């Protein structure tokens, strides 16, 4: 299980900055999720940024962890209905801007938000900054594959890509799977319309030889139908294709669970079968539940940033905080920086 890390996994005191006003269920879900994460991680301290009186409403009953929570007034909110770039430039008292600056200035170790995806991307680019040598940061959610998880990168941050971007996505995904998931030699593949090397559009064909020479274990093309077959730990795509894959997978999962529930409740015999199969069905639902992962890391920026799902509940938010902790403890940013530098030095030769 990805979420619910033990205290032993945490190396030292961790300072996480949380956007309390981001997401459909804010501020309740971010605040209650923060409390859940604090109870699970004794060395964790959190700055909750947002409209303080609203935040305080959901801290009743959290006296056991209250001393490890700092409230920061951030009265401005960047919504999904405004330009992310303009929002980041003008709303300097928003949690997104304040959080990115806190990470940049080493006042926080990581940042979590379920708010505007565009604002998180813009904040990461223009307030926190890219890792030296990184062309474009990318969003990279963990996806279940039956035996664990694979990383899908990119899932929407960069809809138009160059071959160099995809090659670097492989470096970033490799770093994440090594640092966070503990995989010694992650298998990196590129999502394609066929398994043969010569297939694909111009972007994939141009990226393929570059990825084959990159400093990671490249396994070639991965068809979309094979994403769940555990043939790659990192699956690279441009943001347009990656987002289609992500949204299709989410839709299929919801359709399967809804249809299964309808069929199992259709008649008495089905209901009896459902009762007998309840433990297995519960495990299936758990496997398909995005809340157990928490969110998608924004890889390529100079700090640990996780974009939680907009509809995240408290548990999902707590798992997003756990994910940031794992990124920091796994030295993901440092591994990416070394990997990009190594790849760029190879290209220069």
mmCIF file of C-alpha atoms in Angstrom:
data_model
loop_
_atom_site.group_PDB
_atom_site.id
_atom_site.type_symbol
_atom_site.label_atom_id
_atom_site.label_comp_id
_atom_site.label_asym_id
_atom_site.label_seq_id
_atom_site.Cartn_x
_atom_site.Cartn_y
_atom_site.Cartn_z
ATOM 1 C CA UNK A 1 0.000 0.000 0.000
ATOM 2 C CA UNK A 2 1.480 3.336 -1.082
ATOM 3 C CA UNK A 3 -0.089 5.507 1.608
ATOM 4 C CA UNK A 4 0.329 5.268 5.384
ATOM 5 C CA UNK A 5 4.109 5.314 5.676
ATOM 6 C CA UNK A 6 5.537 4.381 9.039
ATOM 7 C CA UNK A 7 7.410 6.798 11.254
ATOM 8 C CA UNK A 8 10.590 4.725 10.777
ATOM 9 C CA UNK A 9 10.671 5.706 7.110
ATOM 10 C CA UNK A 10 11.038 9.364 8.020
ATOM 11 C CA UNK A 11 14.652 10.468 8.367
ATOM 12 C CA UNK A 12 14.242 13.797 10.174
ATOM 13 C CA UNK A 13 11.839 16.597 10.991
ATOM 14 C CA UNK A 14 9.797 17.382 7.906
ATOM 15 C CA UNK A 15 8.227 20.769 7.161
ATOM 16 C CA UNK A 16 5.360 20.622 4.683
ATOM 17 C CA UNK A 17 3.430 23.626 3.361
ATOM 18 C CA UNK A 18 -0.248 22.864 2.648
ATOM 19 C CA UNK A 19 -2.704 24.880 0.567
ATOM 20 C CA UNK A 20 -5.785 24.740 2.789
ATOM 21 C CA UNK A 21 -8.067 26.477 0.292
ATOM 22 C CA UNK A 22 -7.454 24.299 -2.773
ATOM 23 C CA UNK A 23 -9.860 21.595 -3.957
ATOM 24 C CA UNK A 24 -13.583 20.919 -4.097
ATOM 25 C CA UNK A 25 -13.767 20.026 -0.396
ATOM 26 C CA UNK A 26 -11.551 22.808 0.968
ATOM 27 C CA UNK A 27 -10.796 23.752 3.626
ATOM 28 C CA UNK A 28 -12.231 20.704 5.398
ATOM 29 C CA UNK A 29 -10.397 17.996 3.435
ATOM 30 C CA UNK A 30 -6.945 19.650 3.475
ATOM 31 C CA UNK A 31 -7.205 20.448 7.190
ATOM 32 C CA UNK A 32 -8.516 17.043 8.268
ATOM 33 C CA UNK A 33 -6.052 15.315 5.941
ATOM 34 C CA UNK A 34 -3.232 17.286 7.509
ATOM 35 C CA UNK A 35 -4.311 16.165 10.978
ATOM 36 C CA UNK A 36 -4.408 12.539 9.780
ATOM 37 C CA UNK A 37 -0.897 12.820 8.335
ATOM 38 C CA UNK A 38 0.440 14.467 11.499
ATOM 39 C CA UNK A 39 -0.888 11.618 13.630
ATOM 40 C CA UNK A 40 0.819 9.125 11.329
ATOM 41 C CA UNK A 41 4.148 10.998 11.212
ATOM 42 C CA UNK A 42 5.391 12.203 14.622
ATOM 43 C CA UNK A 43 8.290 14.201 13.127
ATOM 44 C CA UNK A 44 6.067 16.120 10.714
ATOM 45 C CA UNK A 45 5.259 19.831 11.036
ATOM 46 C CA UNK A 46 2.804 21.588 8.731
ATOM 47 C CA UNK A 47 2.037 25.145 7.697
ATOM 48 C CA UNK A 48 -1.631 25.459 6.747
ATOM 49 C CA UNK A 49 -2.131 28.481 4.509
ATOM 50 C CA UNK A 50 -5.488 30.000 3.719
ATOM 51 C CA UNK A 51 -8.312 31.937 5.336
ATOM 52 C CA UNK A 52 -7.439 31.342 8.979
ATOM 53 C CA UNK A 53 -10.945 31.577 10.536
ATOM 54 C CA UNK A 54 -12.169 28.977 8.023
ATOM 55 C CA UNK A 55 -9.239 26.683 8.767
ATOM 56 C CA UNK A 56 -9.746 26.896 12.525
ATOM 57 C CA UNK A 57 -13.290 25.522 12.218
ATOM 58 C CA UNK A 58 -11.875 22.109 11.316
ATOM 59 C CA UNK A 59 -9.115 21.949 13.918
ATOM 60 C CA UNK A 60 -11.468 21.144 16.787
ATOM 61 C CA UNK A 61 -10.422 17.825 18.256
ATOM 62 C CA UNK A 62 -6.876 18.125 16.924
ATOM 63 C CA UNK A 63 -5.292 19.224 20.199
ATOM 64 C CA UNK A 64 -2.887 16.268 20.103
ATOM 65 C CA UNK A 65 -1.153 17.644 16.987
ATOM 66 C CA UNK A 66 -2.009 21.339 17.209
ATOM 67 C CA UNK A 67 1.489 22.285 18.405
ATOM 68 C CA UNK A 68 2.901 21.041 15.087
ATOM 69 C CA UNK A 69 0.560 23.180 12.970
ATOM 70 C CA UNK A 70 1.302 26.770 11.975
ATOM 71 C CA UNK A 71 -1.519 28.832 10.480
ATOM 72 C CA UNK A 72 -0.607 31.360 7.802
ATOM 73 C CA UNK A 73 -3.070 33.908 6.471
ATOM 74 C CA UNK A 74 -3.386 33.577 2.689
ATOM 75 C CA UNK A 75 -6.601 35.434 1.793
ATOM 76 C CA UNK A 76 -6.234 35.163 -1.996
ATOM 77 C CA UNK A 77 -7.254 32.071 -3.969
ATOM 78 C CA UNK A 78 -6.295 31.320 -7.578
ATOM 79 C CA UNK A 79 -9.368 29.696 -9.122
ATOM 80 C CA UNK A 80 -9.772 27.404 -12.114
ATOM 81 C CA UNK A 81 -11.561 30.206 -13.971
ATOM 82 C CA UNK A 82 -8.636 32.614 -14.254
ATOM 83 C CA UNK A 83 -5.310 32.653 -16.048
ATOM 84 C CA UNK A 84 -2.873 30.580 -13.976
ATOM 85 C CA UNK A 85 0.099 32.732 -14.982
ATOM 86 C CA UNK A 86 -1.681 35.992 -14.155
ATOM 87 C CA UNK A 87 -2.963 34.494 -10.917
ATOM 88 C CA UNK A 88 0.535 33.519 -9.815
ATOM 89 C CA UNK A 89 1.868 36.953 -10.766
ATOM 90 C CA UNK A 90 -0.864 39.040 -9.156
ATOM 91 C CA UNK A 91 -2.141 36.984 -6.218
ATOM 92 C CA UNK A 92 1.036 37.050 -4.177
ATOM 93 C CA UNK A 93 -0.897 36.313 -0.986
ATOM 94 C CA UNK A 94 -2.317 33.043 -2.296
ATOM 95 C CA UNK A 95 -1.312 29.745 -0.709
ATOM 96 C CA UNK A 96 0.126 28.541 -4.018
ATOM 97 C CA UNK A 97 2.549 31.447 -4.336
ATOM 98 C CA UNK A 98 3.453 31.499 -0.643
ATOM 99 C CA UNK A 99 4.010 27.738 -0.640
ATOM 100 C CA UNK A 100 6.289 27.758 -3.677
ATOM 101 C CA UNK A 101 8.309 30.623 -2.213
ATOM 102 C CA UNK A 102 8.603 28.808 1.119
ATOM 103 C CA UNK A 103 10.061 25.749 -0.625
ATOM 104 C CA UNK A 104 12.349 27.920 -2.749
ATOM 105 C CA UNK A 105 13.657 29.742 0.323
ATOM 106 C CA UNK A 106 14.156 26.459 2.252
ATOM 107 C CA UNK A 107 11.475 27.421 4.785
ATOM 108 C CA UNK A 108 9.517 24.290 3.825
ATOM 109 C CA UNK A 109 10.594 20.900 2.492
ATOM 110 C CA UNK A 110 7.592 20.368 0.249
ATOM 111 C CA UNK A 111 4.250 21.715 -0.953
ATOM 112 C CA UNK A 112 0.820 20.111 -1.440
ATOM 113 C CA UNK A 113 -2.234 21.597 -3.146
ATOM 114 C CA UNK A 114 -5.519 20.323 -4.557
ATOM 115 C CA UNK A 115 -6.189 23.697 -6.157
ATOM 116 C CA UNK A 116 -5.842 24.879 -9.738
ATOM 117 C CA UNK A 117 -3.529 22.581 -11.692
ATOM 118 C CA UNK A 118 -2.499 25.461 -13.917
ATOM 119 C CA UNK A 119 -1.625 27.587 -10.894
ATOM 120 C CA UNK A 120 0.522 24.812 -9.415
ATOM 121 C CA UNK A 121 2.333 24.424 -12.746
ATOM 122 C CA UNK A 122 2.835 28.182 -13.131
ATOM 123 C CA UNK A 123 3.907 28.522 -9.513
ATOM 124 C CA UNK A 124 6.383 25.702 -9.919
ATOM 125 C CA UNK A 125 7.836 27.252 -13.073
ATOM 126 C CA UNK A 126 7.939 30.930 -12.133
ATOM 127 C CA UNK A 127 8.117 31.001 -8.323
ATOM 128 C CA UNK A 128 9.961 27.823 -7.384
ATOM 129 C CA UNK A 129 11.928 27.385 -10.589
ATOM 130 C CA UNK A 130 13.073 24.476 -12.718
ATOM 131 C CA UNK A 131 15.951 22.166 -11.914
ATOM 132 C CA UNK A 132 18.982 23.317 -13.966
ATOM 133 C CA UNK A 133 18.896 21.696 -17.385
ATOM 134 C CA UNK A 134 15.235 20.637 -17.230
ATOM 135 C CA UNK A 135 13.301 21.750 -20.311
ATOM 136 C CA UNK A 136 9.769 21.281 -18.958
ATOM 137 C CA UNK A 137 8.394 20.052 -15.611
ATOM 138 C CA UNK A 138 5.834 17.251 -15.850
ATOM 139 C CA UNK A 139 2.927 15.868 -13.846
ATOM 140 C CA UNK A 140 3.393 12.182 -13.070
ATOM 141 C CA UNK A 141 0.694 10.191 -11.237
ATOM 142 C CA UNK A 142 1.241 6.664 -9.973
ATOM 143 C CA UNK A 143 -1.186 4.207 -11.558
ATOM 144 C CA UNK A 144 -2.060 0.659 -10.376
ATOM 145 C CA UNK A 145 -0.998 -2.251 -12.569
ATOM 146 C CA UNK A 146 -2.010 -5.287 -10.511
ATOM 147 C CA UNK A 147 1.466 -5.901 -9.079
ATOM 148 C CA UNK A 148 2.054 -2.429 -7.725
ATOM 149 C CA UNK A 149 2.279 0.882 -9.553
ATOM 150 C CA UNK A 150 3.712 2.430 -12.681
ATOM 151 C CA UNK A 151 4.402 6.129 -13.201
ATOM 152 C CA UNK A 152 2.607 7.912 -16.046
ATOM 153 C CA UNK A 153 4.584 10.970 -17.198
ATOM 154 C CA UNK A 154 3.366 13.453 -18.494
ATOM 155 C CA UNK A 155 -0.384 13.559 -17.813
ATOM 156 C CA UNK A 156 -1.248 17.049 -19.002
ATOM 157 C CA UNK A 157 1.352 19.664 -18.156
ATOM 158 C CA UNK A 158 2.828 19.710 -21.684
ATOM 159 C CA UNK A 159 0.369 18.966 -24.484
ATOM 160 C CA UNK A 160 2.896 19.920 -27.164
ATOM 161 C CA UNK A 161 6.282 18.289 -26.716
ATOM 162 C CA UNK A 162 9.670 17.964 -28.359
ATOM 163 C CA UNK A 163 11.585 14.664 -28.374
ATOM 164 C CA UNK A 164 13.994 16.141 -25.831
ATOM 165 C CA UNK A 165 11.128 16.653 -23.385
ATOM 166 C CA UNK A 166 10.093 13.003 -23.542
ATOM 167 C CA UNK A 167 13.688 11.908 -23.043
ATOM 168 C CA UNK A 168 13.928 14.054 -19.925
ATOM 169 C CA UNK A 169 10.573 12.763 -18.682
ATOM 170 C CA UNK A 170 12.244 9.367 -18.632
ATOM 171 C CA UNK A 171 15.043 10.743 -16.429
ATOM 172 C CA UNK A 172 12.536 12.292 -14.031
ATOM 173 C CA UNK A 173 10.359 9.196 -13.872
ATOM 174 C CA UNK A 174 13.395 6.994 -13.291
ATOM 175 C CA UNK A 175 14.457 9.243 -10.389
ATOM 176 C CA UNK A 176 11.013 9.136 -8.794
ATOM 177 C CA UNK A 177 10.664 5.367 -8.973
ATOM 178 C CA UNK A 178 14.130 4.882 -7.502
ATOM 179 C CA UNK A 179 13.804 7.477 -4.769
ATOM 180 C CA UNK A 180 10.173 6.947 -3.743
ATOM 181 C CA UNK A 181 9.326 3.389 -4.750
ATOM 182 C CA UNK A 182 12.747 1.877 -4.079
ATOM 183 C CA UNK A 183 13.129 0.270 -7.518
ATOM 184 C CA UNK A 184 16.847 -0.146 -8.198
ATOM 185 C CA UNK A 185 16.622 -0.176 -11.998
ATOM 186 C CA UNK A 186 13.244 1.136 -13.214
ATOM 187 C CA UNK A 187 12.096 0.052 -16.653
ATOM 188 C CA UNK A 188 11.278 3.099 -18.786
ATOM 189 C CA UNK A 189 8.998 2.772 -21.809
ATOM 190 C CA UNK A 190 7.309 5.124 -24.255
ATOM 191 C CA UNK A 191 3.564 4.816 -24.876
ATOM 192 C CA UNK A 192 2.999 3.927 -28.523
ATOM 193 C CA UNK A 193 0.396 2.498 -30.890
ATOM 194 C CA UNK A 194 2.414 -0.689 -31.324
ATOM 195 C CA UNK A 195 5.256 -2.619 -29.744
ATOM 196 C CA UNK A 196 7.469 -2.386 -32.832
ATOM 197 C CA UNK A 197 10.252 0.198 -32.743
ATOM 198 C CA UNK A 198 9.347 1.705 -36.110
ATOM 199 C CA UNK A 199 5.742 2.543 -35.159
ATOM 200 C CA UNK A 200 4.416 5.821 -33.824
ATOM 201 C CA UNK A 201 3.965 9.434 -34.842
ATOM 202 C CA UNK A 202 6.848 11.773 -35.642
ATOM 203 C CA UNK A 203 7.328 12.733 -31.994
ATOM 204 C CA UNK A 204 7.601 9.138 -30.780
ATOM 205 C CA UNK A 205 9.863 8.117 -33.673
ATOM 206 C CA UNK A 206 12.222 11.018 -32.981
ATOM 207 C CA UNK A 207 12.229 10.453 -29.222
ATOM 208 C CA UNK A 208 12.803 6.684 -29.432
ATOM 209 C CA UNK A 209 16.536 6.693 -30.342
ATOM 210 C CA UNK A 210 17.205 9.507 -27.876
ATOM 211 C CA UNK A 211 15.582 7.562 -25.057
ATOM 212 C CA UNK A 212 17.505 4.445 -26.066
ATOM 213 C CA UNK A 213 20.755 6.365 -25.458
ATOM 214 C CA UNK A 214 19.599 8.047 -22.242
ATOM 215 C CA UNK A 215 21.073 7.083 -18.832
ATOM 216 C CA UNK A 216 18.205 4.818 -17.789
ATOM 217 C CA UNK A 217 16.883 1.341 -18.567
ATOM 218 C CA UNK A 218 14.811 1.908 -21.708
ATOM 219 C CA UNK A 219 12.536 -1.002 -22.661
ATOM 220 C CA UNK A 220 11.033 0.461 -25.824
ATOM 221 C CA UNK A 221 7.408 0.909 -26.814
ATOM 222 C CA UNK A 222 4.470 0.139 -24.539
ATOM 223 C CA UNK A 223 0.997 -0.223 -26.015
ATOM 224 C CA UNK A 224 -1.838 1.296 -23.997
ATOM 225 C CA UNK A 225 -3.425 -2.127 -23.515
ATOM 226 C CA UNK A 226 -0.200 -3.346 -21.862
ATOM 227 C CA UNK A 227 0.050 -0.583 -19.266
ATOM 228 C CA UNK A 228 -1.380 -2.946 -16.650
ATOM 229 C CA UNK A 229 0.897 -5.846 -17.615
ATOM 230 C CA UNK A 230 3.873 -4.750 -15.511
ATOM 231 C CA UNK A 231 6.237 -4.411 -18.461
ATOM 232 C CA UNK A 232 7.406 -0.906 -17.516
ATOM 233 C CA UNK A 233 7.760 1.051 -14.283
ATOM 234 C CA UNK A 234 7.743 4.428 -16.044
ATOM 235 C CA UNK A 235 5.507 5.075 -19.053
ATOM 236 C CA UNK A 236 6.383 8.240 -20.970
ATOM 237 C CA UNK A 237 3.981 10.239 -23.132
ATOM 238 C CA UNK A 238 3.390 13.813 -24.180
ATOM 239 C CA UNK A 239 0.838 15.572 -21.980
ATOM 240 C CA UNK A 240 -1.959 15.242 -24.544
ATOM 241 C CA UNK A 241 -1.688 11.463 -24.936
ATOM 242 C CA UNK A 242 -0.920 10.991 -21.247
ATOM 243 C CA UNK A 243 -4.005 12.896 -20.180
ATOM 244 C CA UNK A 244 -6.168 10.827 -22.528
ATOM 245 C CA UNK A 245 -4.740 7.657 -20.976
ATOM 246 C CA UNK A 246 -5.321 8.972 -17.453
ATOM 247 C CA UNK A 247 -8.898 10.125 -18.024
ATOM 248 C CA UNK A 248 -9.791 6.926 -19.896
ATOM 249 C CA UNK A 249 -8.449 4.804 -17.046
ATOM 250 C CA UNK A 250 -10.407 6.834 -14.492
ATOM 251 C CA UNK A 251 -13.579 6.517 -16.562
ATOM 252 C CA UNK A 252 -13.201 2.774 -17.096
ATOM 253 C CA UNK A 253 -12.581 2.224 -13.377
ATOM 254 C CA UNK A 254 -15.727 4.158 -12.438
ATOM 255 C CA UNK A 255 -17.749 2.335 -15.107
ATOM 256 C CA UNK A 256 -16.551 -1.078 -13.916
ATOM 257 C CA UNK A 257 -17.361 -0.400 -10.271
ATOM 258 C CA UNK A 258 -20.768 1.097 -11.085
ATOM 259 C CA UNK A 259 -21.749 -1.731 -13.449
ATOM 260 C CA UNK A 260 -20.517 -4.396 -11.046
ATOM 261 C CA UNK A 261 -22.565 -2.908 -8.225
ATOM 262 C CA UNK A 262 -25.686 -2.801 -10.397
ATOM 263 C CA UNK A 263 -25.290 -6.403 -11.531
ATOM 264 C CA UNK A 264 -24.532 -7.735 -8.040
ATOM 265 C CA UNK A 265 -27.681 -6.105 -6.696
ATOM 266 C CA UNK A 266 -29.888 -7.224 -9.608
ATOM 267 C CA UNK A 267 -31.492 -10.275 -7.936
ATOM 268 C CA UNK A 268 -31.343 -12.476 -4.841
ATOM 269 C CA UNK A 269 -28.809 -14.931 -6.250
ATOM 270 C CA UNK A 270 -26.494 -12.093 -7.254
ATOM 271 C CA UNK A 271 -26.813 -10.523 -3.814
ATOM 272 C CA UNK A 272 -25.796 -13.799 -2.162
ATOM 273 C CA UNK A 273 -22.800 -14.029 -4.487
ATOM 274 C CA UNK A 274 -21.912 -10.426 -3.705
ATOM 275 C CA UNK A 275 -21.930 -11.169 0.013
ATOM 276 C CA UNK A 276 -19.537 -14.084 -0.501
ATOM 277 C CA UNK A 277 -17.284 -12.032 -2.759
ATOM 278 C CA UNK A 278 -17.295 -8.941 -0.549
ATOM 279 C CA UNK A 279 -13.651 -9.235 0.636
ATOM 280 C CA UNK A 280 -12.404 -9.610 -2.955
ATOM 281 C CA UNK A 281 -14.573 -6.724 -4.149
ATOM 282 C CA UNK A 282 -13.271 -4.547 -1.339
ATOM 283 C CA UNK A 283 -9.691 -5.314 -2.409
ATOM 284 C CA UNK A 284 -10.553 -4.467 -6.022
ATOM 285 C CA UNK A 285 -12.058 -1.137 -5.022
ATOM 286 C CA UNK A 286 -9.009 -0.412 -2.890
ATOM 287 C CA UNK A 287 -6.706 -1.132 -5.842
ATOM 288 C CA UNK A 288 -8.618 1.258 -8.115
ATOM 289 C CA UNK A 289 -8.944 3.992 -5.478
ATOM 290 C CA UNK A 290 -6.883 7.059 -6.376
ATOM 291 C CA UNK A 291 -7.101 8.349 -2.797
ATOM 292 C CA UNK A 292 -4.510 5.761 -1.722
ATOM 293 C CA UNK A 293 -1.857 7.493 -3.837
ATOM 294 C CA UNK A 294 -2.806 11.062 -3.015
ATOM 295 C CA UNK A 295 -1.827 12.994 -6.105
ATOM 296 C CA UNK A 296 0.613 13.590 -8.932
ATOM 297 C CA UNK A 297 4.113 14.899 -8.236
ATOM 298 C CA UNK A 298 5.274 17.865 -10.288
ATOM 299 C CA UNK A 299 8.689 16.645 -11.388
ATOM 300 C CA UNK A 300 11.417 18.901 -12.727
ATOM 301 C CA UNK A 301 11.052 21.803 -10.298
ATOM 302 C CA UNK A 302 13.463 22.608 -7.484
ATOM 303 C CA UNK A 303 11.437 21.104 -4.682
ATOM 304 C CA UNK A 304 8.975 18.375 -3.712
ATOM 305 C CA UNK A 305 5.547 19.390 -5.024
ATOM 306 C CA UNK A 306 2.434 17.212 -5.223
ATOM 307 C CA UNK A 307 -0.778 18.224 -6.976
ATOM 308 C CA UNK A 308 -3.598 16.412 -5.194
ATOM 309 C CA UNK A 309 -6.785 15.502 -7.061
ATOM 310 C CA UNK A 310 -9.323 18.324 -7.035
ATOM 311 C CA UNK A 311 -11.944 16.098 -5.422
ATOM 312 C CA UNK A 312 -9.558 14.769 -2.759
ATOM 313 C CA UNK A 313 -11.088 13.818 0.570
ATOM 314 C CA UNK A 314 -9.194 13.996 3.855
ATOM 315 C CA UNK A 315 -7.564 10.581 3.414
ATOM 316 C CA UNK A 316 -6.394 11.396 -0.111
ATOM 317 C CA UNK A 317 -4.901 14.621 1.140
ATOM 318 C CA UNK A 318 -3.047 12.850 3.932
ATOM 319 C CA UNK A 319 -1.618 10.434 1.357
ATOM 320 C CA UNK A 320 -0.493 13.389 -0.779
ATOM 321 C CA UNK A 321 1.432 14.693 2.233
ATOM 322 C CA UNK A 322 2.978 11.242 2.701
ATOM 323 C CA UNK A 323 4.022 11.316 -0.944
ATOM 324 C CA UNK A 324 5.849 14.621 -0.475
ATOM 325 C CA UNK A 325 7.645 13.187 2.558
ATOM 326 C CA UNK A 326 8.770 10.204 0.488
ATOM 327 C CA UNK A 327 9.999 12.486 -2.291
ATOM 328 C CA UNK A 328 12.115 14.474 0.158
ATOM 329 C CA UNK A 329 13.483 11.413 1.948
ATOM 330 C CA UNK A 330 14.157 9.747 -1.410
ATOM 331 C CA UNK A 331 16.146 12.784 -2.633
ATOM 332 C CA UNK A 332 14.146 12.824 -5.871
ATOM 333 C CA UNK A 333 15.087 16.390 -6.827
ATOM 334 C CA UNK A 334 18.793 15.651 -6.391
ATOM 335 C CA UNK A 335 18.547 12.424 -8.419
ATOM 336 C CA UNK A 336 16.765 14.263 -11.248
ATOM 337 C CA UNK A 337 19.400 16.999 -11.241
ATOM 338 C CA UNK A 338 22.220 14.448 -11.513
ATOM 339 C CA UNK A 339 20.396 12.472 -14.209
ATOM 340 C CA UNK A 340 19.677 15.527 -16.353
ATOM 341 C CA UNK A 341 23.262 16.755 -15.988
ATOM 342 C CA UNK A 342 24.581 13.338 -17.037
ATOM 343 C CA UNK A 343 22.280 13.184 -20.057
ATOM 344 C CA UNK A 344 23.167 16.728 -21.146
ATOM 345 C CA UNK A 345 26.889 15.970 -20.835
ATOM 346 C CA UNK A 346 26.423 12.918 -23.069
ATOM 347 C CA UNK A 347 24.622 15.045 -25.655
ATOM 348 C CA UNK A 348 27.452 17.588 -25.621
ATOM 349 C CA UNK A 349 30.084 14.966 -26.459
#
